[in-house]
XYZ file of C-alpha atoms in Angstrom:
537
model
C 41.197 40.488 -53.125
C 44.890 40.828 -52.215
C 46.714 44.133 -52.867
C 48.256 42.949 -56.144
C 44.914 41.774 -57.512
C 43.267 44.979 -56.309
C 45.968 47.031 -58.038
C 45.473 45.217 -61.335
C 41.700 45.652 -61.107
C 42.195 49.331 -60.346
C 44.588 49.763 -63.242
C 42.074 48.292 -65.686
C 39.499 51.018 -64.943
C 41.627 54.084 -64.162
C 41.038 56.889 -66.734
C 44.101 58.884 -65.667
C 47.319 58.104 -67.575
C 49.482 59.599 -64.829
C 48.167 57.368 -62.033
C 48.087 54.377 -64.416
C 51.795 54.856 -65.079
C 52.444 55.284 -61.361
C 50.583 52.094 -60.536
C 52.184 50.122 -63.364
C 55.610 50.840 -61.873
C 54.423 49.648 -58.469
C 52.913 46.457 -59.892
C 56.084 45.714 -61.837
C 58.173 46.260 -58.709
C 56.070 43.738 -56.804
C 56.651 45.737 -53.612
C 54.054 44.310 -51.202
C 54.500 47.134 -48.691
C 53.876 49.899 -51.221
C 50.897 48.084 -52.733
C 49.514 47.327 -49.295
C 49.682 50.990 -48.295
C 47.596 51.952 -51.315
C 45.128 49.050 -51.328
C 44.678 48.116 -47.662
C 41.157 49.592 -47.817
C 39.698 52.777 -49.224
C 39.619 56.408 -48.171
C 36.864 56.639 -45.602
C 33.948 58.868 -46.553
C 32.700 60.693 -43.477
C 31.338 64.012 -42.296
C 34.414 65.725 -43.749
C 33.776 63.981 -47.083
C 37.053 62.686 -48.480
C 40.547 63.997 -47.966
C 43.881 62.351 -48.651
C 47.120 62.230 -50.572
C 47.022 62.330 -54.368
C 48.134 59.164 -56.104
C 47.058 55.778 -57.450
C 45.128 53.389 -55.252
C 41.991 53.094 -53.174
C 43.714 54.824 -50.230
C 44.544 57.885 -52.333
C 42.703 60.766 -53.965
C 42.454 60.187 -57.714
C 39.937 60.036 -60.537
C 38.731 56.541 -59.618
C 38.139 57.513 -55.986
C 36.334 60.676 -57.065
C 34.223 58.859 -59.663
C 33.092 56.361 -57.048
C 32.252 59.165 -54.637
C 30.303 61.066 -57.292
C 28.329 58.006 -58.363
C 27.531 57.083 -54.759
C 26.471 60.620 -53.875
C 24.290 60.734 -56.999
C 22.464 57.587 -55.927
C 21.965 58.998 -52.431
C 20.451 62.198 -53.850
C 18.190 60.278 -56.223
C 16.892 58.197 -53.309
C 16.326 61.114 -50.943
C 15.406 64.076 -53.150
C 12.869 64.758 -55.875
C 14.460 66.188 -59.031
C 17.887 66.597 -57.392
C 20.485 69.126 -58.467
C 24.032 69.792 -57.341
C 26.505 72.666 -57.531
C 30.131 71.645 -58.037
C 33.079 73.902 -57.253
C 36.836 73.502 -56.964
C 39.979 75.232 -55.788
C 43.291 75.461 -57.683
C 45.005 72.382 -56.270
C 46.441 69.679 -58.487
C 43.602 67.835 -60.274
C 40.847 69.853 -58.583
C 39.328 71.029 -61.868
C 39.530 67.504 -63.330
C 37.824 66.018 -60.263
C 35.098 68.670 -60.466
C 34.400 67.983 -64.144
C 34.354 64.225 -63.543
C 31.795 64.824 -60.799
C 29.623 66.997 -63.029
C 29.668 64.447 -65.862
C 28.779 61.504 -63.621
C 26.057 63.445 -61.782
C 24.464 64.663 -64.988
C 24.439 61.171 -66.502
C 22.921 59.699 -63.331
C 19.970 62.083 -63.437
C 21.191 64.747 -61.011
C 21.240 68.179 -62.655
C 24.839 69.348 -62.365
C 25.815 73.017 -62.128
C 29.559 73.676 -62.361
C 31.092 76.907 -61.112
C 32.981 78.539 -63.999
C 36.454 78.673 -62.444
C 38.335 78.045 -59.227
C 36.586 79.987 -56.476
C 36.552 80.069 -52.661
C 34.643 77.404 -50.774
C 32.243 80.023 -49.317
C 31.076 80.845 -52.844
C 30.154 77.183 -53.355
C 28.300 77.040 -50.037
C 26.414 80.239 -50.890
C 25.594 79.002 -54.401
C 23.681 75.990 -53.060
C 21.094 78.163 -51.326
C 21.193 80.918 -53.938
C 20.361 78.454 -56.736
C 18.061 76.245 -54.667
C 20.214 73.175 -55.270
C 19.857 69.887 -53.401
C 23.551 69.575 -52.599
C 27.031 70.828 -53.314
C 30.511 69.415 -53.754
C 33.684 71.417 -53.254
C 36.885 69.813 -54.479
C 39.473 71.141 -52.033
C 41.903 70.037 -49.368
C 41.625 73.451 -47.706
C 44.841 74.063 -45.740
C 46.326 70.551 -46.053
C 49.815 69.992 -47.515
C 50.283 70.369 -51.300
C 50.234 66.605 -51.915
C 46.615 66.329 -50.703
C 43.208 66.925 -52.194
C 39.674 66.460 -50.915
C 35.967 66.243 -51.618
C 33.680 68.247 -49.323
C 29.928 67.583 -49.476
C 27.094 69.940 -48.537
C 23.351 69.386 -48.510
C 20.565 71.844 -49.310
C 20.788 73.767 -46.022
C 24.280 74.993 -47.110
C 25.997 73.218 -44.218
C 28.264 70.186 -44.392
C 26.921 66.687 -43.894
C 26.515 65.076 -40.476
C 25.388 61.573 -39.458
C 23.494 59.658 -40.635
C 23.908 61.209 -44.098
C 27.631 60.433 -44.154
C 27.067 56.724 -43.481
C 24.220 56.562 -45.999
C 26.365 58.180 -48.698
C 29.278 55.915 -47.814
C 27.055 52.863 -48.254
C 26.017 54.121 -51.684
C 29.682 54.574 -52.602
C 30.409 50.996 -51.501
C 27.754 49.777 -53.936
C 29.358 51.447 -56.962
C 30.799 49.018 -59.488
C 33.546 49.613 -62.042
C 34.025 53.296 -62.731
C 34.893 52.740 -66.387
C 31.324 51.481 -66.844
C 29.723 54.564 -65.297
C 27.768 56.654 -67.812
C 28.961 60.217 -68.338
C 27.216 63.251 -69.772
C 29.003 66.469 -70.699
C 25.689 68.299 -70.919
C 25.991 69.769 -67.444
C 25.534 73.515 -66.942
C 28.575 75.741 -66.573
C 27.462 78.675 -64.465
C 28.314 82.262 -65.291
C 29.927 84.947 -63.164
C 26.565 86.023 -61.741
C 26.768 83.559 -58.828
C 30.085 84.962 -57.615
C 28.680 88.468 -58.082
C 25.644 87.594 -55.971
C 27.945 86.211 -53.290
C 29.946 89.450 -53.271
C 26.741 91.483 -52.917
C 25.682 89.307 -49.981
C 28.960 89.503 -48.041
C 29.513 93.201 -48.660
C 26.072 93.801 -47.123
C 27.269 91.983 -43.986
C 29.897 94.657 -43.253
C 28.332 97.284 -40.943
C 28.451 100.874 -42.119
C 30.932 103.234 -40.544
C 34.473 104.557 -40.931
C 36.651 102.980 -43.592
C 40.095 104.464 -42.918
C 42.309 101.410 -42.540
C 45.616 100.082 -43.885
C 45.371 96.346 -44.536
C 48.057 93.767 -45.350
C 46.667 90.601 -46.899
C 47.686 87.161 -48.126
C 45.577 84.485 -49.842
C 48.436 82.042 -49.155
C 48.707 80.800 -52.760
C 44.993 79.993 -52.702
C 41.865 81.057 -54.529
C 40.582 83.765 -52.200
C 42.668 86.702 -53.389
C 40.572 88.185 -56.164
C 37.273 87.681 -54.326
C 38.639 89.160 -51.103
C 40.183 92.224 -52.710
C 36.992 92.915 -54.669
C 34.863 92.533 -51.541
C 37.091 94.882 -49.538
C 36.971 97.585 -52.204
C 33.205 97.273 -52.703
C 32.730 97.604 -48.955
C 34.413 101.004 -49.177
C 37.917 100.255 -47.922
C 41.141 101.092 -49.739
C 42.643 98.213 -51.682
C 44.620 95.944 -49.348
C 48.367 95.505 -49.742
C 48.804 91.915 -50.957
C 51.827 89.668 -50.380
C 53.028 89.460 -53.975
C 54.818 86.109 -53.593
C 51.575 84.493 -52.400
C 49.046 86.431 -54.482
C 48.338 83.932 -57.252
C 46.962 80.396 -56.868
C 49.773 77.837 -56.895
C 49.199 74.168 -56.024
C 52.854 73.811 -54.994
C 52.485 76.427 -52.219
C 56.178 77.270 -52.688
C 56.637 79.819 -49.878
C 55.131 77.827 -46.994
C 55.780 74.414 -45.475
C 52.060 74.024 -44.787
C 49.510 76.428 -46.316
C 47.757 77.008 -43.007
C 47.892 80.408 -41.272
C 48.134 78.597 -37.934
C 51.371 76.822 -38.842
C 54.704 78.318 -37.674
C 56.241 80.490 -40.382
C 53.200 80.533 -42.652
C 52.476 84.195 -41.853
C 56.059 85.458 -42.017
C 55.667 87.209 -45.389
C 52.410 88.825 -44.305
C 54.056 90.102 -41.137
C 56.948 91.506 -43.166
C 54.532 93.274 -45.504
C 52.593 94.683 -42.549
C 55.748 96.273 -41.189
C 56.695 97.766 -44.555
C 53.274 99.390 -45.122
C 52.591 100.125 -41.414
C 49.363 98.130 -41.602
C 46.666 98.546 -38.994
C 45.437 94.997 -39.576
C 46.728 91.820 -41.221
C 44.273 89.431 -42.867
C 45.090 85.973 -44.214
C 42.831 83.418 -45.812
C 43.695 79.763 -46.075
C 43.893 78.385 -49.648
C 40.129 77.882 -50.104
C 39.306 81.058 -48.146
C 36.884 79.564 -45.660
C 39.197 80.511 -42.764
C 40.493 83.882 -41.669
C 43.569 84.801 -39.637
C 43.985 88.278 -38.154
C 47.031 90.227 -37.035
C 47.213 93.614 -35.297
C 49.715 96.394 -34.908
C 51.210 96.762 -31.435
C 53.633 99.183 -29.817
C 56.572 96.969 -30.802
C 55.501 95.576 -34.185
C 52.693 93.292 -35.288
C 51.321 90.115 -33.754
C 48.773 87.516 -34.710
C 45.580 87.040 -32.732
C 44.517 83.546 -31.795
C 41.485 81.986 -33.404
C 39.612 82.342 -30.124
C 40.486 86.031 -29.871
C 39.167 86.696 -33.371
C 36.043 84.725 -32.509
C 35.499 86.831 -29.390
C 35.966 90.106 -31.315
C 33.495 89.078 -34.002
C 30.979 88.078 -31.344
C 31.438 91.411 -29.577
C 30.759 93.221 -32.854
C 27.510 91.358 -33.441
C 26.317 91.437 -29.831
C 26.997 95.152 -29.463
C 24.889 95.776 -32.560
C 21.972 93.864 -31.050
C 22.094 90.815 -33.315
C 19.725 88.383 -31.581
C 19.806 84.610 -31.824
C 21.978 81.685 -30.846
C 25.738 82.159 -30.556
C 27.600 78.874 -30.949
C 31.115 77.505 -30.852
C 32.782 74.120 -30.842
C 33.597 72.428 -27.554
C 37.332 73.010 -28.072
C 36.844 76.760 -28.491
C 36.930 79.255 -25.630
C 34.110 79.282 -23.091
C 34.314 83.084 -23.163
C 31.705 83.232 -25.936
C 29.158 81.811 -23.500
C 29.880 84.573 -21.006
C 29.607 87.248 -23.695
C 26.302 85.900 -24.961
C 24.865 85.656 -21.441
C 25.856 89.262 -20.709
C 23.764 90.329 -23.704
C 20.879 87.997 -22.896
C 21.488 85.719 -25.876
C 21.610 81.912 -25.913
C 24.928 80.084 -26.300
C 25.413 76.549 -27.524
C 28.477 74.314 -27.683
C 28.826 71.734 -30.437
C 31.189 68.967 -31.392
C 34.315 69.996 -33.260
C 33.742 70.905 -36.886
C 31.624 73.475 -38.627
C 29.283 70.775 -39.833
C 27.874 70.768 -36.287
C 27.834 74.534 -35.801
C 25.923 74.915 -39.073
C 23.101 72.736 -37.742
C 22.386 74.886 -34.651
C 18.785 76.149 -34.574
C 18.476 79.918 -34.614
C 22.173 80.394 -35.357
C 23.264 84.002 -35.843
C 26.970 83.484 -35.210
C 29.271 80.524 -34.893
C 32.992 80.019 -34.647
C 35.682 77.431 -34.049
C 39.136 78.212 -32.740
C 40.784 76.883 -35.917
C 40.126 80.248 -37.637
C 36.602 79.366 -38.795
C 33.816 81.955 -38.449
C 30.227 82.236 -39.636
C 29.040 85.831 -39.248
C 26.169 85.496 -41.723
C 24.269 82.181 -41.628
C 21.782 83.650 -44.098
C 24.594 83.674 -46.675
C 25.684 80.102 -45.863
C 25.722 77.989 -42.722
C 29.437 77.369 -42.971
C 32.654 79.155 -42.122
C 33.511 82.035 -44.429
C 36.885 83.751 -44.253
C 35.831 86.629 -46.486
C 32.688 87.815 -44.715
C 34.449 87.380 -41.355
C 37.321 89.554 -42.563
C 34.919 92.299 -43.663
C 33.346 92.415 -40.200
C 36.792 92.537 -38.560
C 37.901 95.360 -40.864
C 34.713 97.319 -40.163
C 35.260 96.874 -36.430
C 38.928 97.866 -36.643
C 38.112 100.995 -38.676
C 35.402 102.058 -36.221
C 37.809 101.602 -33.322
C 40.574 103.478 -35.159
C 38.228 106.446 -35.594
C 37.903 106.468 -31.784
C 41.676 106.232 -31.293
C 41.377 102.606 -30.199
C 42.374 99.194 -31.563
C 41.141 95.627 -31.706
C 43.509 94.871 -28.818
C 41.854 97.572 -26.716
C 38.424 96.055 -27.312
C 39.694 92.573 -26.525
C 41.097 93.803 -23.224
C 37.721 95.383 -22.410
C 36.121 91.953 -22.816
C 38.780 90.358 -20.596
C 38.211 92.960 -17.879
C 34.537 92.042 -17.770
C 34.842 88.272 -18.002
C 38.382 87.320 -16.946
C 41.489 86.704 -19.041
C 40.903 83.576 -21.108
C 44.217 82.224 -22.375
C 44.175 79.354 -24.845
C 46.852 77.245 -26.444
C 47.288 74.030 -28.330
C 49.610 71.053 -28.504
C 49.476 69.450 -31.949
C 51.328 66.194 -32.526
C 51.734 65.397 -36.242
C 52.345 61.708 -37.006
C 52.999 59.445 -39.963
C 51.599 56.356 -38.231
C 47.950 56.880 -37.223
C 48.214 54.086 -34.642
C 50.256 56.512 -32.513
C 47.155 58.681 -32.133
C 44.938 55.712 -31.296
C 47.431 54.545 -28.666
C 47.656 58.034 -27.154
C 43.870 58.276 -26.857
C 43.725 54.845 -25.231
C 46.384 55.882 -22.718
C 44.386 58.996 -21.832
C 41.337 56.835 -21.193
C 43.090 54.237 -19.059
C 45.907 56.136 -17.303
C 45.277 59.891 -17.545
C 47.745 62.292 -15.892
C 47.129 62.965 -12.201
C 48.540 66.498 -12.291
C 49.526 68.958 -15.004
C 51.616 72.063 -14.331
C 51.412 71.164 -10.648
C 47.617 71.388 -10.699
C 45.376 68.446 -9.831
C 43.351 66.843 -12.627
C 39.875 66.810 -11.086
C 37.787 65.238 -13.847
C 38.216 62.980 -16.874
C 35.285 62.909 -19.308
C 35.315 60.471 -22.215
C 33.524 62.279 -25.029
C 32.933 58.899 -26.688
C 30.235 58.445 -24.049
C 28.638 61.800 -24.874
C 29.174 65.030 -22.946
C 26.514 67.505 -21.808
C 24.046 66.334 -24.396
C 26.498 66.226 -27.306
C 26.683 63.187 -29.602
C 29.551 60.757 -28.883
C 32.910 61.616 -30.425
C 36.505 60.463 -30.036
C 37.889 62.831 -27.420
C 38.875 63.222 -23.780
C 38.179 66.269 -21.597
C 40.415 66.837 -18.573
C 39.241 69.310 -15.943
C 41.853 70.897 -13.664
C 41.478 72.469 -10.265
C 40.911 76.207 -10.606
C 38.938 76.063 -13.853
C 41.529 75.151 -16.469
C 40.564 72.476 -18.979
C 42.120 70.377 -21.736
C 40.399 68.567 -24.589
C 42.395 65.998 -26.592
C 41.126 64.587 -29.876
C 42.356 63.261 -33.215
C 42.155 65.816 -36.019
C 39.343 65.157 -38.463
C 41.311 66.385 -41.475
C 45.019 65.837 -40.759
C 47.226 63.128 -39.173
C 47.443 64.987 -35.872
C 46.597 64.547 -32.218
C 45.329 67.899 -30.947
C 45.119 69.050 -27.340
C 43.277 72.304 -26.618
C 44.086 74.109 -23.360
C 42.243 76.999 -21.689
C 43.019 78.813 -18.436
C 40.840 81.586 -16.958
C 42.045 84.194 -14.476
C 39.951 87.019 -13.008
C 41.224 90.315 -14.379
C 41.451 92.559 -11.334
C 44.903 93.474 -12.622
C 44.881 92.941 -16.389
C 48.633 92.454 -16.840
C 48.911 90.065 -13.918
C 45.871 88.103 -15.070
C 47.274 87.798 -18.588
C 50.691 86.672 -17.407
C 49.223 84.121 -15.013
C 46.794 82.687 -17.570
C 49.383 82.491 -20.341
C 52.045 80.908 -18.122
C 49.505 78.358 -16.895
C 48.641 77.362 -20.441
C 52.314 77.113 -21.405
C 53.112 74.951 -18.381
C 50.195 72.622 -19.096
C 51.295 72.243 -22.730
C 54.859 71.447 -21.595
C 53.614 68.749 -19.240
C 51.305 67.322 -21.910
C 54.290 67.092 -24.242
C 56.157 65.141 -21.589
C 53.134 62.903 -20.998
C 52.903 62.111 -24.726
C 56.713 61.944 -25.018
C 56.873 64.632 -27.708
C 58.559 67.370 -25.686
């Protein structure tokens, strides 16, 4: 079927008047390029579910795409589960509530008992609800920290972690078999859950925060997302004073008007939170991304406030759990700092690396803590085996308050860890593209003609992660080892049109300041040379 025929077929079954009007204009224009962009295939369903730009067409997120995904997932659950049920949640992005209700109707009609969360809520509440209610699966309609024009469809199974192969391929095959969506049966008799599920989640995460001092001044932003009310309630129930909230970002807003990208890692995204921290003299800054499964942390310093890296937050959380004798497996993704392994070993606990993505961390046997450098932390797998920006924040606040009572700070504790294990500096080069072929070409170049030196240091090893690495499943990535212990991992982002390169340098901390400066300058020099190599400097 050519793009024009595909567009006409799509138009005949689309229930959304807005995307029908959009597509009608495109059909009338006869623009082959525009039609080809929207109908050159379909959004690929994988371990991240679906994520893409809103709009008409099989390559966009819309009610037809969502209906097909819901019907395919329903068939998968009916084939693999006895008496299946599913919890459906959504954030406050454009069309999220509509996509969630479409999913509930199609699931219920297909024979999968559908349970719809009563309002927009954080992704961690959805993940928790699956286990709390004993459901077979969950769907969260969210694009997390993607740009405002995007939306997504995240799928969980009964273990409260995201899907991994082969489930993703099996679900995708079921989606491929779905016929016309206007012929799908619908049933509005699904169950709308009450507030008790969110209350149970709050009880569970508040219990995660260790007892101790609670004197702390906190500046907070939900970044126009859905985490604000849940976070503030959790903080107060845990015994802390109410956080100071960035007023311009306090309420959910799908336009995300104050940020270019609603991701705490993006330049400028935390500017308002930093300004608020100065005005209230905050001890700690906390930010959640729009669906509140990630957590960013900032600290007060002698000359203002600064943000910690995702790895630094991960190391602090691990230190909190390890020092309290929490036994089990500590895990992180392969692109996160190797320092976690050294911490775990020092406390006699096992450490495991996984592929990038919390879907892999959530599957680790005996998991008691997992993190990824992209601000994702699981401090309570018994609540849900997924990243949770609210429970992680409560542990950080408890740690910061305990340190404050001793006249110390999170930075002091971090430096203690560096003294024991060496200064681990990390950094990242992220290349955002419009044309995905640029990423494919860059990865091919790395495989065939990798750099010989970076920052004047010899590249000593090139490992193609597509062939597997240290027992991990194959994935699209390249690991470069450098003389002296530095390493780089380059991979395409799983959720955004980006090529990401993760750099780590380790320097023994005989002199802490010298070690820091050497490690940081090494990382910066490597990133500069990588930019030149990829011609993005």
